[in-house]
Amino acid sequence: MTKELRSRTSRILGYLWGGACLALLVIVGEDLHSCLTKPEAYPFGAENVSIVYRDLPTYVGVSALLALWLVMGITLAFFVRHRRQGSLTLFHALITLAMLLVSALPE
């Protein structure tokens, strides 16, 4: 019973993480669309900002990498059925949360 409950809980947490990745993917897509339609609203080339804002191609490239990372999380959560799926999803979640925390730190 406990093994079945643990498996079900792991699956539910995986689906929740997949939903979070999907929401983040929508946010990244909207931000990229906004950047491409109104590039003057972004501080490209300004001093004392992240290297991501060096120029438009760099920003688009980083956004594309982030989108691919989130698609990998969605794929892990919804489509991969492996005996280590819970560990892989947890590893993906921890790396994603670490990336978010590092990006929120002041430079």
Coordinates of C-alpha atoms in Angstrom, one line a residue:
M1 CA 0.0 0.0 0.0
T2 CA 2.7 2.5 0.9
K3 CA 4.6 1.8 -2.4
E4 CA 1.4 2.4 -4.4
L5 CA 0.7 5.6 -2.4
R6 CA 4.3 6.8 -3.0
S7 CA 4.0 6.1 -6.7
R8 CA 0.7 7.9 -6.9
T9 CA 2.1 10.9 -5.0
S10 CA 5.2 11.0 -7.2
R11 CA 3.0 11.0 -10.3
I12 CA 0.8 13.8 -8.9
L13 CA 3.9 15.9 -8.0
G14 CA 5.3 15.3 -11.5
Y15 CA 2.1 16.5 -13.1
L16 CA 2.1 19.6 -10.9
W17 CA 5.7 20.3 -11.9
G18 CA 4.8 19.8 -15.5
G19 CA 2.0 22.3 -15.1
A20 CA 4.4 24.8 -13.5
C21 CA 6.9 24.3 -16.4
L22 CA 4.0 24.8 -18.9
A23 CA 3.1 28.1 -17.1
L24 CA 6.7 29.2 -17.1
L25 CA 7.0 28.3 -20.8
V26 CA 4.0 30.6 -21.6
I27 CA 5.6 33.4 -19.6
V28 CA 8.9 33.0 -21.5
G29 CA 7.0 32.9 -24.8
E30 CA 5.0 36.0 -24.0
D31 CA 8.2 37.8 -22.9
L32 CA 10.0 36.8 -26.1
H33 CA 7.1 38.0 -28.2
S34 CA 7.1 41.3 -26.3
C35 CA 10.8 41.7 -26.8
L36 CA 10.6 41.1 -30.5
T37 CA 7.7 43.5 -31.0
K38 CA 9.0 46.3 -28.7
P39 CA 12.8 46.0 -28.4
E40 CA 13.1 49.6 -27.2
A41 CA 11.4 48.6 -23.9
Y42 CA 14.4 46.3 -23.0
P43 CA 17.7 47.7 -21.8
F44 CA 19.9 46.2 -24.5
G45 CA 23.5 47.5 -24.4
A46 CA 23.0 49.3 -21.1
E47 CA 25.6 49.1 -18.4
N48 CA 25.1 47.4 -15.0
V49 CA 22.6 44.9 -16.4
S50 CA 22.8 41.1 -16.9
I51 CA 24.9 39.7 -19.8
V52 CA 21.6 38.4 -21.1
Y53 CA 20.8 42.0 -22.2
R54 CA 24.0 42.5 -24.1
D55 CA 22.1 42.5 -27.4
L56 CA 18.9 41.2 -28.9
P57 CA 20.3 37.9 -30.4
T58 CA 21.8 37.0 -27.0
Y59 CA 18.4 37.6 -25.3
V60 CA 16.6 35.5 -27.9
G61 CA 19.2 32.7 -27.6
V62 CA 18.9 32.6 -23.8
S63 CA 15.1 32.6 -24.0
A64 CA 15.2 29.7 -26.5
L65 CA 17.5 27.7 -24.2
L66 CA 15.2 28.4 -21.3
A67 CA 12.2 27.3 -23.4
L68 CA 14.0 24.1 -24.4
W69 CA 14.8 23.4 -20.7
L70 CA 11.1 23.9 -19.8
V71 CA 10.0 21.7 -22.6
M72 CA 12.3 19.0 -21.2
G73 CA 10.6 19.4 -17.8
I74 CA 7.1 19.1 -19.4
T75 CA 8.3 16.0 -21.3
L76 CA 9.7 14.4 -18.1
A77 CA 6.5 15.1 -16.2
F78 CA 3.9 14.0 -18.7
F79 CA 5.5 11.6 -21.2
V80 CA 8.4 9.8 -19.7
R81 CA 7.6 6.5 -17.9
H82 CA 10.8 5.2 -16.4
R83 CA 11.4 3.7 -13.0
R84 CA 13.6 6.8 -12.1
Q85 CA 11.1 9.3 -13.5
G86 CA 10.4 10.8 -10.0
S87 CA 14.1 11.3 -9.4
L88 CA 14.6 12.9 -12.8
T89 CA 11.7 15.3 -12.3
L90 CA 13.0 16.2 -8.8
F91 CA 16.4 16.8 -10.3
H92 CA 14.9 19.0 -13.0
A93 CA 12.9 20.9 -10.5
L94 CA 15.9 21.6 -8.2
I95 CA 18.0 22.8 -11.1
T96 CA 15.2 25.1 -12.3
L97 CA 14.6 26.5 -8.8
A98 CA 18.4 27.1 -8.4
M99 CA 18.4 28.9 -11.8
L100 CA 15.5 31.1 -10.7
L101 CA 17.2 31.9 -7.3
V102 CA 20.5 32.8 -9.0
S103 CA 18.8 35.0 -11.5
A104 CA 17.0 36.9 -8.7
L105 CA 20.3 37.7 -6.9
P106 CA 21.7 41.2 -7.3
E107 CA 24.8 41.4 -9.4

